[in-house]
Amino acid sequence: MDIRNKQIFTLLVGIVLFSACYYDKKDQIYPQVTMTTCDTTNITYGVTVTNILTANCTSCHGTTTANLSGGGILLNSYAAVKPYVTNGKLINSILQNGQASAMPKNGTKLDVCTINKMVLWVNKGALNN
Ligand code: HEC
């Protein structure tokens, strides 16, 4: 081997050795994203929807509050909620899309998972289940 070939050979060996030692840390390449899962199985009026309305809406739309702070609108039973499903106001209000008054009034918009559950319940026929 002449001197030039020796240099090239050394360089190639160097590259091979260097890349062989290169070490990827899995956690750095694929950082673990903490996904909060949205459980949209078994959505029912009796549990899912009632819980959402109780937590976010009946403070104004309940029996004792509707006339004082809920614009006279009750959302405390299936029969009371159903007309607002039919006229689209229930979903439009929580989507805050300008098609109904934005709800919860003066409050923070419901999180995406909660909104999805309500939309799914309506899309599956708004059953009294
Ligand atoms: C702080 C009190 C308050 C809370 C909490 C609240 N609302 Fe209301 N809501 C009102 C008032 C007052 C009205 C009537 C005046 C208006 O439309 O803004 C109303 C109106 C509505 C209407 C009729 C909207 C329209 O455009 O005709 C719907 C539907 C409704 N609310 C759904 C909800 C839902 C669903 C929640 C919970 C996610 C909720 N509201 C939470 C006070 C509240």
Short mmCIF file of C-alpha atoms and ligand atoms in Angstrom, two decimals:
data_model
loop_
_atom_site.label_atom_id
_atom_site.label_comp_id
_atom_site.label_asym_id
_atom_site.label_seq_id
_atom_site.Cartn_x
_atom_site.Cartn_y
_atom_site.Cartn_z
CA MET A 1 0.00 0.00 0.00
CA ASP A 2 1.33 3.39 -0.87
CA ILE A 3 1.03 6.22 1.60
CA ARG A 4 -2.11 7.68 -0.05
CA ASN A 5 -4.03 4.41 0.05
CA LYS A 6 -2.96 3.99 3.67
CA GLN A 7 -4.46 7.36 4.51
CA ILE A 8 -7.74 6.53 2.78
CA PHE A 9 -7.81 3.13 4.46
CA THR A 10 -7.24 4.69 7.88
CA LEU A 11 -9.96 7.23 7.21
CA LEU A 12 -12.45 4.51 6.20
CA VAL A 13 -11.64 2.38 9.24
CA GLY A 14 -12.06 5.50 11.37
CA ILE A 15 -15.50 6.23 9.93
CA VAL A 16 -16.62 2.63 10.41
CA LEU A 17 -15.40 2.56 14.00
CA PHE A 18 -16.87 5.95 14.77
CA SER A 19 -20.32 5.12 13.42
CA ALA A 20 -20.25 1.73 15.09
CA CYS A 21 -19.82 3.49 18.41
CA TYR A 22 -22.56 5.96 17.71
CA TYR A 23 -25.20 5.32 20.29
CA ASP A 24 -28.81 6.45 20.04
CA LYS A 25 -30.73 6.85 23.21
CA LYS A 26 -34.26 5.66 22.50
CA ASP A 27 -35.87 8.06 24.95
CA GLN A 28 -34.15 11.01 23.31
CA ILE A 29 -35.15 10.03 19.79
CA TYR A 30 -38.70 9.03 20.66
CA PRO A 31 -39.66 11.09 23.69
CA GLN A 32 -42.54 9.55 25.56
CA VAL A 33 -45.58 11.69 24.91
CA THR A 34 -48.06 11.36 27.71
CA MET A 35 -51.36 10.90 25.96
CA THR A 36 -54.44 11.49 27.99
CA THR A 37 -56.88 9.05 26.52
CA CYS A 38 -60.52 9.93 26.08
CA ASP A 39 -62.73 6.99 26.97
CA THR A 40 -65.69 7.20 24.62
CA THR A 41 -67.00 3.70 25.23
CA ASN A 42 -70.33 3.10 26.95
CA ILE A 43 -71.63 6.63 26.66
CA THR A 44 -75.06 6.86 28.24
CA TYR A 45 -77.44 9.60 29.22
CA GLY A 46 -77.80 8.17 32.71
CA VAL A 47 -74.11 8.27 33.57
CA THR A 48 -71.99 10.19 31.04
CA VAL A 49 -74.29 13.03 30.05
CA THR A 50 -75.83 13.46 33.50
CA ASN A 51 -72.37 13.70 35.06
CA ILE A 52 -71.23 16.30 32.53
CA LEU A 53 -74.36 18.40 32.95
CA THR A 54 -74.22 18.17 36.73
CA ALA A 55 -70.57 19.16 36.81
CA ASN A 56 -70.86 22.04 34.35
CA CYS A 57 -74.42 23.16 33.75
CA THR A 58 -77.01 22.54 36.44
CA SER A 59 -75.50 25.13 38.73
CA CYS A 60 -77.49 27.46 36.46
CA HIS A 61 -79.83 25.04 34.67
CA GLY A 62 -81.08 23.11 37.72
CA THR A 63 -84.44 23.13 39.46
CA THR A 64 -83.67 25.88 41.93
CA THR A 65 -81.38 27.87 39.66
CA ALA A 66 -82.91 27.84 36.17
CA ASN A 67 -85.13 30.84 36.71
CA LEU A 68 -82.49 32.80 38.60
CA SER A 69 -79.37 32.21 36.53
CA GLY A 70 -80.20 29.79 33.71
CA GLY A 71 -82.48 31.87 31.55
CA GLY A 72 -85.39 29.63 32.58
CA ILE A 73 -83.76 26.66 30.83
CA LEU A 74 -83.73 23.35 32.71
CA LEU A 75 -81.15 20.70 31.87
CA ASN A 76 -81.79 18.40 34.79
CA SER A 77 -83.69 15.56 33.11
CA TYR A 78 -83.80 13.72 29.80
CA ALA A 79 -87.15 15.30 28.94
CA ALA A 80 -85.76 18.77 29.64
CA VAL A 81 -82.54 18.25 27.71
CA LYS A 82 -84.03 16.57 24.61
CA PRO A 83 -85.55 19.72 23.02
CA TYR A 84 -82.10 21.36 23.07
CA VAL A 85 -80.67 18.30 21.34
CA THR A 86 -83.37 18.52 18.69
CA ASN A 87 -82.92 22.25 18.01
CA GLY A 88 -79.12 21.86 18.01
CA LYS A 89 -78.57 24.40 20.79
CA LEU A 90 -77.11 21.92 23.26
CA ILE A 91 -74.13 20.97 21.09
CA ASN A 92 -73.78 24.37 19.45
CA SER A 93 -73.64 26.03 22.87
CA ILE A 94 -70.77 23.84 24.11
CA LEU A 95 -68.98 23.97 20.74
CA GLN A 96 -69.16 27.75 21.10
CA ASN A 97 -69.54 28.05 17.34
CA GLY A 98 -71.75 31.13 17.28
CA GLN A 99 -74.93 29.13 16.53
CA ALA A 100 -76.11 29.38 20.16
CA SER A 101 -75.08 31.24 23.30
CA ALA A 102 -71.66 29.96 24.36
CA MET A 103 -71.85 27.63 27.38
CA PRO A 104 -70.98 27.25 30.19
CA LYS A 105 -71.92 30.93 30.41
CA ASN A 106 -68.98 33.05 31.55
CA GLY A 107 -67.05 29.84 32.19
CA THR A 108 -64.22 27.93 30.59
CA LYS A 109 -65.08 25.99 27.45
CA LEU A 110 -65.48 22.28 28.14
CA ASP A 111 -62.41 20.19 27.29
CA VAL A 112 -62.29 18.37 23.96
CA CYS A 113 -62.91 14.95 25.52
CA THR A 114 -66.04 16.13 27.33
CA ILE A 115 -67.37 17.83 24.19
CA ASN A 116 -66.67 14.67 22.16
CA LYS A 117 -68.69 12.58 24.60
CA MET A 118 -71.67 14.90 24.29
CA VAL A 119 -71.40 14.94 20.49
CA LEU A 120 -71.14 11.14 20.37
CA TRP A 121 -74.20 10.75 22.57
CA VAL A 122 -76.20 13.03 20.26
CA ASN A 123 -74.85 11.39 17.09
CA LYS A 124 -75.86 7.97 18.37
CA GLY A 125 -79.44 9.14 18.68
CA ALA A 126 -79.41 10.93 22.05
CA LEU A 127 -80.86 7.83 23.69
CA ASN A 128 -82.41 7.87 27.14
CA ASN A 129 -80.12 5.06 28.25
C1 HEC B 1 -73.42 30.64 34.92
C2 HEC B 1 -74.69 30.11 34.51
C3 HEC B 1 -74.75 29.11 33.38
C4 HEC B 1 -74.03 27.95 33.23
C5 HEC B 1 -72.96 27.39 34.15
C6 HEC B 1 -74.50 27.34 32.02
N1 HEC B 1 -75.46 28.12 31.45
FE1 HEC B 1 -76.49 27.69 29.76
N2 HEC B 1 -77.46 29.46 29.90
C7 HEC B 1 -77.36 30.37 30.94
C8 HEC B 1 -78.23 31.50 30.67
C9 HEC B 1 -78.40 32.72 31.57
C10 HEC B 1 -78.87 31.24 29.44
C11 HEC B 1 -79.92 32.09 28.71
C12 HEC B 1 -79.29 33.33 28.14
C13 HEC B 1 -78.36 33.02 27.02
O1 HEC B 1 -78.76 32.35 26.06
O2 HEC B 1 -77.21 33.42 27.14
C14 HEC B 1 -78.38 29.96 28.99
C15 HEC B 1 -78.76 29.38 27.80
C16 HEC B 1 -78.42 28.09 27.43
C17 HEC B 1 -78.89 27.44 26.23
C18 HEC B 1 -79.76 28.05 25.16
C19 HEC B 1 -78.81 28.77 24.23
C20 HEC B 1 -79.47 29.51 23.10
O3 HEC B 1 -78.72 30.07 22.27
O4 HEC B 1 -80.70 29.57 23.04
C21 HEC B 1 -78.33 26.19 26.22
C22 HEC B 1 -78.54 25.11 25.18
C23 HEC B 1 -77.51 26.08 27.40
N3 HEC B 1 -77.58 27.25 28.11
C24 HEC B 1 -76.76 24.98 27.70
C25 HEC B 1 -75.83 24.94 28.72
C26 HEC B 1 -74.94 23.84 28.92
C27 HEC B 1 -74.92 22.58 28.08
C28 HEC B 1 -74.17 24.17 29.99
C29 HEC B 1 -73.06 23.38 30.59
C30 HEC B 1 -72.02 22.92 29.69
C31 HEC B 1 -74.57 25.47 30.46
N4 HEC B 1 -75.59 25.92 29.65
C32 HEC B 1 -74.03 26.14 31.52
C33 HEC B 1 -76.55 30.25 32.03
C34 HEC B 1 -75.65 29.21 32.25
#
